[in-house]
PDB file of N, CA and C in Angstrom:
ATOM      1  N   ALA B   1     145.628  84.548 149.579  1.00 91.00           N
ATOM      2  CA  ALA B   1     146.972  84.561 149.031  1.00 91.00           C
ATOM      3  C   ALA B   1     147.916  85.098 150.096  1.00 91.00           C
ATOM      4  N   LEU B   2     149.136  84.623 150.067  1.00 92.00           N
ATOM      5  CA  LEU B   2     150.155  85.071 151.010  1.00 92.00           C
ATOM      6  C   LEU B   2     151.050  86.093 150.330  1.00 92.00           C
ATOM      7  N   ASP B   3     151.137  87.258 150.922  1.00 92.00           N
ATOM      8  CA  ASP B   3     151.989  88.322 150.410  1.00 92.00           C
ATOM      9  C   ASP B   3     153.382  88.131 151.009  1.00 92.00           C
ATOM     10  N   THR B   4     154.406  88.162 150.174  1.00 88.00           N
ATOM     11  CA  THR B   4     155.762  87.983 150.680  1.00 88.00           C
ATOM     12  C   THR B   4     156.163  89.186 151.528  1.00 88.00           C
ATOM     13  N   GLU B   5     156.972  88.934 152.534  1.00 84.00           N
ATOM     14  CA  GLU B   5     157.269  89.970 153.523  1.00 84.00           C
ATOM     15  C   GLU B   5     158.242  91.037 153.030  1.00 84.00           C
ATOM     16  N   VAL B   6     159.340  90.657 152.439  1.00 85.00           N
ATOM     17  CA  VAL B   6     160.372  91.621 152.092  1.00 85.00           C
ATOM     18  C   VAL B   6     159.970  92.475 150.896  1.00 85.00           C
ATOM     19  N   PHE B   7     159.372  91.847 149.902  1.00 86.00           N
ATOM     20  CA  PHE B   7     158.956  92.564 148.700  1.00 86.00           C
ATOM     21  C   PHE B   7     157.542  92.106 148.373  1.00 86.00           C
ATOM     22  N   ASN B   8     156.554  92.940 148.714  1.00 90.00           N
ATOM     23  CA  ASN B   8     155.149  92.566 148.521  1.00 90.00           C
ATOM     24  C   ASN B   8     154.807  92.385 147.049  1.00 90.00           C
ATOM     25  N   GLY B   9     153.631  91.816 146.812  1.00 87.00           N
ATOM     26  CA  GLY B   9     153.214  91.456 145.472  1.00 87.00           C
ATOM     27  C   GLY B   9     152.909  92.606 144.540  1.00 87.00           C
ATOM     28  N   HIS B  10     152.592  93.772 145.047  1.00 90.00           N
ATOM     29  CA  HIS B  10     152.253  94.933 144.219  1.00 90.00           C
ATOM     30  C   HIS B  10     151.177  94.563 143.199  1.00 90.00           C
ATOM     31  N   THR B  11     151.523  94.342 141.947  1.00 92.00           N
ATOM     32  CA  THR B  11     150.517  94.051 140.919  1.00 92.00           C
ATOM     33  C   THR B  11     149.797  92.744 141.205  1.00 92.00           C
ATOM     34  N   THR B  12     150.523  91.721 141.604  1.00 92.00           N
ATOM     35  CA  THR B  12     149.855  90.451 141.895  1.00 92.00           C
ATOM     36  C   THR B  12     148.966  90.572 143.135  1.00 92.00           C
ATOM     37  N   GLY B  13     149.356  91.427 144.066  1.00 92.00           N
ATOM     38  CA  GLY B  13     148.494  91.683 145.220  1.00 92.00           C
ATOM     39  C   GLY B  13     147.202  92.361 144.796  1.00 92.00           C
ATOM     40  N   ALA B  14     147.318  93.348 143.916  1.00 93.00           N
ATOM     41  CA  ALA B  14     146.126  94.024 143.392  1.00 93.00           C
ATOM     42  C   ALA B  14     145.256  93.044 142.612  1.00 93.00           C
ATOM     43  N   ASP B  15     145.892  92.183 141.829  1.00 94.00           N
ATOM     44  CA  ASP B  15     145.133  91.178 141.072  1.00 94.00           C
ATOM     45  C   ASP B  15     144.405  90.216 142.009  1.00 94.00           C
ATOM     46  N   THR B  16     145.058  89.858 143.097  1.00 94.00           N
ATOM     47  CA  THR B  16     144.442  88.970 144.092  1.00 94.00           C
ATOM     48  C   THR B  16     143.193  89.613 144.668  1.00 94.00           C
ATOM     49  N   LEU B  17     143.309  90.876 145.063  1.00 94.00           N
ATOM     50  CA  LEU B  17     142.158  91.587 145.629  1.00 94.00           C
ATOM     51  C   LEU B  17     141.075  91.802 144.576  1.00 94.00           C
ATOM     52  N   TRP B  18     141.477  92.105 143.351  1.00 92.00           N
ATOM     53  CA  TRP B  18     140.521  92.283 142.249  1.00 92.00           C
ATOM     54  C   TRP B  18     139.707  91.002 142.040  1.00 92.00           C
ATOM     55  N   ALA B  19     140.363  89.852 142.225  1.00 94.00           N
ATOM     56  CA  ALA B  19     139.693  88.559 142.068  1.00 94.00           C
ATOM     57  C   ALA B  19     138.794  88.227 143.261  1.00 94.00           C
ATOM     58  N   GLY B  20     138.822  89.087 144.282  1.00 93.00           N
ATOM     59  CA  GLY B  20     137.972  88.856 145.447  1.00 93.00           C
ATOM     60  C   GLY B  20     138.555  87.878 146.445  1.00 93.00           C
ATOM     61  N   LEU B  21     139.864  87.746 146.457  1.00 94.00           N
ATOM     62  CA  LEU B  21     140.530  86.829 147.374  1.00 94.00           C
ATOM     63  C   LEU B  21     141.237  87.600 148.480  1.00 94.00           C
ATOM     64  N   PRO B  22     141.275  87.044 149.687  1.00 94.00           N
ATOM     65  CA  PRO B  22     141.978  87.729 150.778  1.00 94.00           C
ATOM     66  C   PRO B  22     143.480  87.721 150.535  1.00 94.00           C
ATOM     67  N   LEU B  23     144.133  88.794 150.935  1.00 94.00           N
ATOM     68  CA  LEU B  23     145.580  88.924 150.824  1.00 94.00           C
ATOM     69  C   LEU B  23     146.140  89.050 152.234  1.00 94.00           C
ATOM     70  N   VAL B  24     146.816  88.012 152.690  1.00 96.00           N
ATOM     71  CA  VAL B  24     147.428  88.023 154.020  1.00 96.00           C
ATOM     72  C   VAL B  24     148.795  88.681 153.879  1.00 96.00           C
ATOM     73  N   SER B  25     149.004  89.758 154.628  1.00 95.00           N
ATOM     74  CA  SER B  25     150.238  90.525 154.482  1.00 95.00           C
ATOM     75  C   SER B  25     150.776  90.952 155.839  1.00 95.00           C
ATOM     76  N   HIS B  26     152.103  91.028 155.919  1.00 94.00           N
ATOM     77  CA  HIS B  26     152.789  91.529 157.108  1.00 94.00           C
ATOM     78  C   HIS B  26     153.661  92.688 156.661  1.00 94.00           C
ATOM     79  N   PRO B  27     153.179  93.925 156.831  1.00 91.00           N
ATOM     80  CA  PRO B  27     153.937  95.071 156.340  1.00 91.00           C
ATOM     81  C   PRO B  27     155.278  95.226 157.052  1.00 91.00           C
ATOM     82  N   GLY B  28     156.286  95.598 156.272  1.00 87.00           N
ATOM     83  CA  GLY B  28     157.616  95.812 156.826  1.00 87.00           C
ATOM     84  C   GLY B  28     157.951  97.287 156.908  1.00 87.00           C
ATOM     85  N   GLU B  29     159.228  97.563 157.034  1.00 88.00           N
ATOM     86  CA  GLU B  29     159.705  98.941 157.196  1.00 88.00           C
ATOM     87  C   GLU B  29     159.833  99.684 155.862  1.00 88.00           C
ATOM     88  N   GLN B  30     160.194  98.988 154.814  1.00 90.00           N
ATOM     89  CA  GLN B  30     160.423  99.613 153.515  1.00 90.00           C
ATOM     90  C   GLN B  30     159.115  99.749 152.742  1.00 90.00           C
ATOM     91  N   MET B  31     159.056 100.722 151.822  1.00 89.00           N
ATOM     92  CA  MET B  31     157.867 100.925 151.007  1.00 89.00           C
ATOM     93  C   MET B  31     157.508  99.649 150.245  1.00 89.00           C
ATOM     94  N   ARG B  32     158.518  98.968 149.728  1.00 91.00           N
ATOM     95  CA  ARG B  32     158.270  97.761 148.934  1.00 91.00           C
ATOM     96  C   ARG B  32     157.600  96.651 149.742  1.00 91.00           C
ATOM     97  N   SER B  33     157.675  96.742 151.059  1.00 90.00           N
ATOM     98  CA  SER B  33     157.067  95.707 151.894  1.00 90.00           C
ATOM     99  C   SER B  33     155.792  96.200 152.578  1.00 90.00           C
ATOM    100  N   ARG B  34     155.257  97.317 152.103  1.00 91.00           N
ATOM    101  CA  ARG B  34     154.006  97.838 152.661  1.00 91.00           C
ATOM    102  C   ARG B  34     152.894  97.938 151.609  1.00 91.00           C
ATOM    103  N   ALA B  35     153.149  97.499 150.388  1.00 93.00           N
ATOM    104  CA  ALA B  35     152.164  97.636 149.315  1.00 93.00           C
ATOM    105  C   ALA B  35     150.883  96.866 149.633  1.00 93.00           C
ATOM    106  N   GLY B  36     151.019  95.654 150.127  1.00 92.00           N
ATOM    107  CA  GLY B  36     149.836  94.858 150.462  1.00 92.00           C
ATOM    108  C   GLY B  36     148.978  95.533 151.512  1.00 92.00           C
ATOM    109  N   ALA B  37     149.618  96.078 152.534  1.00 92.00           N
ATOM    110  CA  ALA B  37     148.882  96.778 153.589  1.00 92.00           C
ATOM    111  C   ALA B  37     148.227  98.041 153.043  1.00 92.00           C
ATOM    112  N   SER B  38     148.914  98.749 152.163  1.00 93.00           N
ATOM    113  CA  SER B  38     148.342  99.964 151.570  1.00 93.00           C
ATOM    114  C   SER B  38     147.080  99.642 150.786  1.00 93.00           C
ATOM    115  N   MET B  39     147.142  98.574 149.980  1.00 93.00           N
ATOM    116  CA  MET B  39     145.958  98.181 149.203  1.00 93.00           C
ATOM    117  C   MET B  39     144.828  97.738 150.121  1.00 93.00           C
ATOM    118  N   ALA B  40     145.167  96.988 151.155  1.00 92.00           N
ATOM    119  CA  ALA B  40     144.143  96.514 152.097  1.00 92.00           C
ATOM    120  C   ALA B  40     143.475  97.693 152.797  1.00 92.00           C
ATOM    121  N   HIS B  41     144.269  98.671 153.210  1.00 91.00           N
ATOM    122  CA  HIS B  41     143.696  99.863 153.837  1.00 91.00           C
ATOM    123  C   HIS B  41     142.823 100.635 152.859  1.00 91.00           C
ATOM    124  N   ALA B  42     143.267 100.749 151.621  1.00 91.00           N
ATOM    125  CA  ALA B  42     142.489 101.470 150.606  1.00 91.00           C
ATOM    126  C   ALA B  42     141.137 100.801 150.372  1.00 91.00           C
ATOM    127  N   MET B  43     141.108  99.489 150.516  1.00 91.00           N
ATOM    128  CA  MET B  43     139.848  98.752 150.329  1.00 91.00           C
ATOM    129  C   MET B  43     139.055  98.618 151.630  1.00 91.00           C
ATOM    130  N   GLY B  44     139.697  98.880 152.751  1.00 90.00           N
ATOM    131  CA  GLY B  44     139.012  98.728 154.034  1.00 90.00           C
ATOM    132  C   GLY B  44     138.943  97.294 154.519  1.00 90.00           C
ATOM    133  N   VAL B  45     139.878  96.456 154.084  1.00 91.00           N
ATOM    134  CA  VAL B  45     139.911  95.061 154.531  1.00 91.00           C
ATOM    135  C   VAL B  45     141.233  94.776 155.257  1.00 91.00           C
ATOM    136  N   VAL B  46     141.359  95.331 156.442  1.00 92.00           N
ATOM    137  CA  VAL B  46     142.598  95.187 157.203  1.00 92.00           C
ATOM    138  C   VAL B  46     142.606  93.935 158.076  1.00 92.00           C
ATOM    139  N   THR B  47     141.559  93.150 158.007  1.00 90.00           N
ATOM    140  CA  THR B  47     141.429  91.928 158.806  1.00 90.00           C
ATOM    141  C   THR B  47     142.579  90.959 158.564  1.00 90.00           C
ATOM    142  N   PHE B  48     143.145  90.986 157.374  1.00 94.00           N
ATOM    143  CA  PHE B  48     144.157  90.005 156.991  1.00 94.00           C
ATOM    144  C   PHE B  48     145.580  90.547 157.097  1.00 94.00           C
ATOM    145  N   LEU B  49     145.726  91.690 157.758  1.00 94.00           N
ATOM    146  CA  LEU B  49     147.050  92.261 157.975  1.00 94.00           C
ATOM    147  C   LEU B  49     147.589  91.784 159.320  1.00 94.00           C
ATOM    148  N   ALA B  50     148.843  91.383 159.333  1.00 94.00           N
ATOM    149  CA  ALA B  50     149.463  90.876 160.547  1.00 94.00           C
ATOM    150  C   ALA B  50     150.486  91.873 161.073  1.00 94.00           C
ATOM    151  N   ARG B  51     150.571  91.966 162.390  1.00 94.00           N
ATOM    152  CA  ARG B  51     151.547  92.863 163.010  1.00 94.00           C
ATOM    153  C   ARG B  51     152.879  92.158 163.275  1.00 94.00           C
ATOM    154  N   THR B  52     152.838  90.835 163.333  1.00 94.00           N
ATOM    155  CA  THR B  52     154.055  90.053 163.592  1.00 94.00           C
ATOM    156  C   THR B  52     154.099  88.862 162.634  1.00 94.00           C
ATOM    157  N   ARG B  53     155.260  88.228 162.552  1.00 94.00           N
ATOM    158  CA  ARG B  53     155.371  87.020 161.718  1.00 94.00           C
ATOM    159  C   ARG B  53     154.481  85.907 162.248  1.00 94.00           C
ATOM    160  N   GLU B  54     154.373  85.799 163.560  1.00 96.00           N
ATOM    161  CA  GLU B  54     153.526  84.771 164.166  1.00 96.00           C
ATOM    162  C   GLU B  54     152.056  85.013 163.805  1.00 96.00           C
ATOM    163  N   GLU B  55     151.645  86.264 163.867  1.00 95.00           N
ATOM    164  CA  GLU B  55     150.270  86.606 163.513  1.00 95.00           C
ATOM    165  C   GLU B  55     150.013  86.341 162.030  1.00 95.00           C
ATOM    166  N   TYR B  56     150.999  86.618 161.189  1.00 95.00           N
ATOM    167  CA  TYR B  56     150.905  86.345 159.748  1.00 95.00           C
ATOM    168  C   TYR B  56     150.587  84.861 159.534  1.00 95.00           C
ATOM    169  N   GLU B  57     151.354  84.016 160.206  1.00 96.00           N
ATOM    170  CA  GLU B  57     151.132  82.570 160.090  1.00 96.00           C
ATOM    171  C   GLU B  57     149.766  82.180 160.648  1.00 96.00           C
ATOM    172  N   ASP B  58     149.394  82.740 161.791  1.00 96.00           N
ATOM    173  CA  ASP B  58     148.098  82.417 162.401  1.00 96.00           C
ATOM    174  C   ASP B  58     146.934  82.782 161.477  1.00 96.00           C
ATOM    175  N   VAL B  59     146.986  83.974 160.874  1.00 96.00           N
ATOM    176  CA  VAL B  59     145.916  84.414 159.973  1.00 96.00           C
ATOM    177  C   VAL B  59     145.841  83.482 158.778  1.00 96.00           C
ATOM    178  N   ALA B  60     146.998  83.150 158.206  1.00 96.00           N
ATOM    179  CA  ALA B  60     147.034  82.271 157.034  1.00 96.00           C
ATOM    180  C   ALA B  60     146.465  80.893 157.356  1.00 96.00           C
ATOM    181  N   VAL B  61     146.880  80.329 158.474  1.00 97.00           N
ATOM    182  CA  VAL B  61     146.414  78.996 158.865  1.00 97.00           C
ATOM    183  C   VAL B  61     144.919  79.021 159.178  1.00 97.00           C
ATOM    184  N   ARG B  62     144.471  80.068 159.853  1.00 95.00           N
ATOM    185  CA  ARG B  62     143.047  80.191 160.196  1.00 95.00           C
ATOM    186  C   ARG B  62     142.183  80.200 158.931  1.00 95.00           C
ATOM    187  N   ILE B  63     142.576  80.952 157.933  1.00 95.00           N
ATOM    188  CA  ILE B  63     141.800  81.025 156.694  1.00 95.00           C
ATOM    189  C   ILE B  63     141.911  79.724 155.906  1.00 95.00           C
ATOM    190  N   ALA B  64     143.122  79.187 155.822  1.00 95.00           N
ATOM    191  CA  ALA B  64     143.350  77.980 155.010  1.00 95.00           C
ATOM    192  C   ALA B  64     142.712  76.728 155.597  1.00 95.00           C
ATOM    193  N   SER B  65     142.584  76.680 156.916  1.00 96.00           N
ATOM    194  CA  SER B  65     142.113  75.446 157.549  1.00 96.00           C
ATOM    195  C   SER B  65     140.600  75.352 157.686  1.00 96.00           C
ATOM    196  N   SER B  66     139.889  76.389 157.326  1.00 95.00           N
ATOM    197  CA  SER B  66     138.439  76.371 157.483  1.00 95.00           C
ATOM    198  C   SER B  66     137.752  76.852 156.209  1.00 95.00           C
ATOM    199  N   PRO B  67     137.076  75.948 155.503  1.00 96.00           N
ATOM    200  CA  PRO B  67     136.356  76.376 154.294  1.00 96.00           C
ATOM    201  C   PRO B  67     135.346  77.496 154.585  1.00 96.00           C
ATOM    202  N   ALA B  68     134.697  77.459 155.727  1.00 96.00           N
ATOM    203  CA  ALA B  68     133.713  78.484 156.067  1.00 96.00           C
ATOM    204  C   ALA B  68     134.393  79.842 156.260  1.00 96.00           C
ATOM    205  N   LYS B  69     135.527  79.863 156.950  1.00 95.00           N
ATOM    206  CA  LYS B  69     136.258  81.116 157.154  1.00 95.00           C
ATOM    207  C   LYS B  69     136.816  81.634 155.829  1.00 95.00           C
ATOM    208  N   ARG B  70     137.251  80.721 154.980  1.00 95.00           N
ATOM    209  CA  ARG B  70     137.763  81.106 153.670  1.00 95.00           C
ATOM    210  C   ARG B  70     136.671  81.767 152.839  1.00 95.00           C
ATOM    211  N   GLU B  71     135.476  81.206 152.857  1.00 96.00           N
ATOM    212  CA  GLU B  71     134.355  81.783 152.108  1.00 96.00           C
ATOM    213  C   GLU B  71     133.940  83.137 152.677  1.00 96.00           C
ATOM    214  N   ARG B  72     133.942  83.258 154.016  1.00 95.00           N
ATOM    215  CA  ARG B  72     133.629  84.557 154.635  1.00 95.00           C
ATOM    216  C   ARG B  72     134.670  85.597 154.263  1.00 95.00           C
ATOM    217  N   ALA B  73     135.937  85.187 154.251  1.00 95.00           N
ATOM    218  CA  ALA B  73     137.016  86.112 153.889  1.00 95.00           C
ATOM    219  C   ALA B  73     136.858  86.578 152.444  1.00 95.00           C
ATOM    220  N   LYS B  74     136.553  85.650 151.546  1.00 96.00           N
ATOM    221  CA  LYS B  74     136.361  86.021 150.140  1.00 96.00           C
ATOM    222  C   LYS B  74     135.159  86.943 149.984  1.00 96.00           C
ATOM    223  N   ALA B  75     134.090  86.663 150.705  1.00 96.00           N
ATOM    224  CA  ALA B  75     132.892  87.516 150.639  1.00 96.00           C
ATOM    225  C   ALA B  75     133.213  88.920 151.141  1.00 96.00           C
ATOM    226  N   GLN B  76     134.015  89.018 152.193  1.00 94.00           N
ATOM    227  CA  GLN B  76     134.399  90.314 152.746  1.00 94.00           C
ATOM    228  C   GLN B  76     135.204  91.119 151.721  1.00 94.00           C
ATOM    229  N   VAL B  77     136.142  90.470 151.043  1.00 95.00           N
ATOM    230  CA  VAL B  77     136.969  91.167 150.057  1.00 95.00           C
ATOM    231  C   VAL B  77     136.124  91.564 148.846  1.00 95.00           C
ATOM    232  N   ARG B  78     135.245  90.674 148.390  1.00 94.00           N
ATOM    233  CA  ARG B  78     134.380  91.008 147.244  1.00 94.00           C
ATOM    234  C   ARG B  78     133.483  92.198 147.567  1.00 94.00           C
ATOM    235  N   ALA B  79     132.897  92.213 148.759  1.00 93.00           N
ATOM    236  CA  ALA B  79     132.026  93.331 149.160  1.00 93.00           C
ATOM    237  C   ALA B  79     132.822  94.630 149.230  1.00 93.00           C
ATOM    238  N   ALA B  80     134.033  94.560 149.767  1.00 93.00           N
ATOM    239  CA  ALA B  80     134.876  95.759 149.850  1.00 93.00           C
ATOM    240  C   ALA B  80     135.249  96.243 148.457  1.00 93.00           C
ATOM    241  N   GLY B  81     135.533  95.323 147.572  1.00 89.00           N
ATOM    242  CA  GLY B  81     135.889  95.699 146.205  1.00 89.00           C
ATOM    243  C   GLY B  81     134.754  96.389 145.482  1.00 89.00           C
ATOM    244  N   ASP B  82     133.534  95.971 145.764  1.00 87.00           N
ATOM    245  CA  ASP B  82     132.359  96.579 145.121  1.00 87.00           C
ATOM    246  C   ASP B  82     132.095  97.995 145.615  1.00 87.00           C
ATOM    247  N   SER B  83     132.447  98.278 146.866  1.00 87.00           N
ATOM    248  CA  SER B  83     132.108  99.578 147.441  1.00 87.00           C
ATOM    249  C   SER B  83     133.311 100.508 147.618  1.00 87.00           C
ATOM    250  N   SER B  84     134.507 100.015 147.397  1.00 88.00           N
ATOM    251  CA  SER B  84     135.715 100.803 147.631  1.00 88.00           C
ATOM    252  C   SER B  84     136.124 101.604 146.401  1.00 88.00           C
ATOM    253  N   PRO B  85     136.691 102.790 146.609  1.00 86.00           N
ATOM    254  CA  PRO B  85     137.212 103.554 145.466  1.00 86.00           C
ATOM    255  C   PRO B  85     138.480 102.943 144.868  1.00 86.00           C
ATOM    256  N   PHE B  86     139.050 101.950 145.542  1.00 87.00           N
ATOM    257  CA  PHE B  86     140.311 101.358 145.093  1.00 87.00           C
ATOM    258  C   PHE B  86     140.232 100.823 143.667  1.00 87.00           C
ATOM    259  N   PHE B  87     139.119 100.198 143.319  1.00 88.00           N
ATOM    260  CA  PHE B  87     138.959  99.652 141.974  1.00 88.00           C
ATOM    261  C   PHE B  87     137.922 100.426 141.164  1.00 88.00           C
ATOM    262  N   ASN B  88     137.653 101.654 141.541  1.00 89.00           N
ATOM    263  CA  ASN B  88     136.671 102.478 140.836  1.00 89.00           C
ATOM    264  C   ASN B  88     137.382 103.213 139.699  1.00 89.00           C
ATOM    265  N   THR B  89     137.360 102.608 138.522  1.00 90.00           N
ATOM    266  CA  THR B  89     138.085 103.153 137.376  1.00 90.00           C
ATOM    267  C   THR B  89     137.552 104.521 136.962  1.00 90.00           C
ATOM    268  N   ALA B  90     136.250 104.695 136.999  1.00 92.00           N
ATOM    269  CA  ALA B  90     135.666 105.981 136.602  1.00 92.00           C
ATOM    270  C   ALA B  90     136.147 107.097 137.534  1.00 92.00           C
ATOM    271  N   LEU B  91     136.173 106.843 138.820  1.00 91.00           N
ATOM    272  CA  LEU B  91     136.647 107.835 139.785  1.00 91.00           C
ATOM    273  C   LEU B  91     138.129 108.146 139.564  1.00 91.00           C
ATOM    274  N   TRP B  92     138.933 107.109 139.343  1.00 89.00           N
ATOM    275  CA  TRP B  92     140.361 107.305 139.097  1.00 89.00           C
ATOM    276  C   TRP B  92     140.562 108.139 137.833  1.00 89.00           C
ATOM    277  N   THR B  93     139.797 107.826 136.786  1.00 95.00           N
ATOM    278  CA  THR B  93     139.922 108.550 135.520  1.00 95.00           C
ATOM    279  C   THR B  93     139.585 110.023 135.701  1.00 95.00           C
ATOM    280  N   LYS B  94     138.533 110.320 136.445  1.00 95.00           N
ATOM    281  CA  LYS B  94     138.172 111.720 136.698  1.00 95.00           C
ATOM    282  C   LYS B  94     139.299 112.450 137.422  1.00 95.00           C
ATOM    283  N   GLY B  95     139.903 111.794 138.398  1.00 94.00           N
ATOM    284  CA  GLY B  95     141.012 112.404 139.129  1.00 94.00           C
ATOM    285  C   GLY B  95     142.221 112.629 138.238  1.00 94.00           C
ATOM    286  N   MET B  96     142.511 111.675 137.374  1.00 95.00           N
ATOM    287  CA  MET B  96     143.640 111.815 136.457  1.00 95.00           C
ATOM    288  C   MET B  96     143.391 112.938 135.457  1.00 95.00           C
ATOM    289  N   GLU B  97     142.185 112.994 134.930  1.00 97.00           N
ATOM    290  CA  GLU B  97     141.837 114.072 133.995  1.00 97.00           C
ATOM    291  C   GLU B  97     141.959 115.434 134.676  1.00 97.00           C
ATOM    292  N   ARG B  98     141.482 115.531 135.909  1.00 96.00           N
ATOM    293  CA  ARG B  98     141.560 116.789 136.659  1.00 96.00           C
ATOM    294  C   ARG B  98     143.025 117.198 136.852  1.00 96.00           C
ATOM    295  N   ALA B  99     143.870 116.240 137.179  1.00 96.00           N
ATOM    296  CA  ALA B  99     145.294 116.539 137.368  1.00 96.00           C
ATOM    297  C   ALA B  99     145.939 117.002 136.065  1.00 96.00           C
ATOM    298  N   CYS B 100     145.577 116.379 134.951  1.00 96.00           N
ATOM    299  CA  CYS B 100     146.130 116.792 133.648  1.00 96.00           C
ATOM    300  C   CYS B 100     145.699 118.215 133.299  1.00 96.00           C
ATOM    301  N   PHE B 101     144.426 118.514 133.523  1.00 96.00           N
ATOM    302  CA  PHE B 101     143.933 119.871 133.244  1.00 96.00           C
ATOM    303  C   PHE B 101     144.626 120.905 134.139  1.00 96.00           C
ATOM    304  N   GLN B 102     144.827 120.557 135.399  1.00 96.00           N
ATOM    305  CA  GLN B 102     145.514 121.475 136.307  1.00 96.00           C
ATOM    306  C   GLN B 102     146.957 121.717 135.853  1.00 96.00           C
ATOM    307  N   GLN B 103     147.619 120.664 135.405  1.00 95.00           N
ATOM    308  CA  GLN B 103     148.982 120.819 134.890  1.00 95.00           C
ATOM    309  C   GLN B 103     148.980 121.717 133.656  1.00 95.00           C
ATOM    310  N   TRP B 104     148.027 121.515 132.760  1.00 95.00           N
ATOM    311  CA  TRP B 104     147.942 122.325 131.544  1.00 95.00           C
ATOM    312  C   TRP B 104     147.688 123.796 131.898  1.00 95.00           C
ATOM    313  N   GLU B 105     146.794 124.037 132.844  1.00 95.00           N
ATOM    314  CA  GLU B 105     146.522 125.414 133.269  1.00 95.00           C
ATOM    315  C   GLU B 105     147.764 126.048 133.883  1.00 95.00           C
ATOM    316  N   LEU B 106     148.531 125.281 134.623  1.00 93.00           N
ATOM    317  CA  LEU B 106     149.765 125.789 135.231  1.00 93.00           C
ATOM    318  C   LEU B 106     150.784 126.151 134.141  1.00 93.00           C
ATOM    319  N   VAL B 107     150.905 125.305 133.140  1.00 93.00           N
ATOM    320  CA  VAL B 107     151.829 125.577 132.046  1.00 93.00           C
ATOM    321  C   VAL B 107     151.401 126.859 131.312  1.00 93.00           C
ATOM    322  N   GLN B 108     150.119 126.976 131.065  1.00 93.00           N
ATOM    323  CA  GLN B 108     149.629 128.176 130.381  1.00 93.00           C
ATOM    324  C   GLN B 108     149.846 129.444 131.217  1.00 93.00           C
ATOM    325  N   ALA B 109     149.649 129.348 132.498  1.00 92.00           N
ATOM    326  CA  ALA B 109     149.778 130.513 133.375  1.00 92.00           C
ATOM    327  C   ALA B 109     151.238 130.951 133.554  1.00 92.00           C
ATOM    328  N   THR B 110     152.153 129.974 133.593  1.00 89.00           N
ATOM    329  CA  THR B 110     153.550 130.304 133.863  1.00 89.00           C
ATOM    330  C   THR B 110     154.403 130.364 132.599  1.00 89.00           C
ATOM    331  N   GLY B 111     153.901 129.774 131.521  1.00 82.00           N
ATOM    332  CA  GLY B 111     154.684 129.735 130.286  1.00 82.00           C
ATOM    333  C   GLY B 111     155.774 128.674 130.311  1.00 82.00           C
ATOM    334  N   ASP B 112     155.865 127.912 131.405  1.00 76.00           N
ATOM    335  CA  ASP B 112     156.860 126.841 131.494  1.00 76.00           C
ATOM    336  C   ASP B 112     156.294 125.577 130.873  1.00 76.00           C
ATOM    337  N   ALA B 113     157.077 124.968 130.016  1.00 66.00           N
ATOM    338  CA  ALA B 113     156.641 123.723 129.388  1.00 66.00           C
ATOM    339  C   ALA B 113     157.545 122.586 129.792  1.00 66.00           C
TER     340      ALA B 113
END
């Protein structure tokens, strides 16, 4: 999938990676244009990140023009998804629960609600 440059896909980018598909992205200067790169880094699949617009096009064409490269790219993303904490719901839930408990303890200790 091609991530738009000015405003990255965010949820659709995450859905693309969840589906095991490569996300070709060219991160920009603003936070809204770095979401694809952030997700790719979190999963450890930075192969599809481009540093320039020309590289963005080259990566996209390379994957699109070769069924074998496309299958390797999908396999790489699927393997990363299986081993990465990015889509580990149980781990995320534990972290969220820990943060909630810490907030509750802080409220109890300070009396601030």
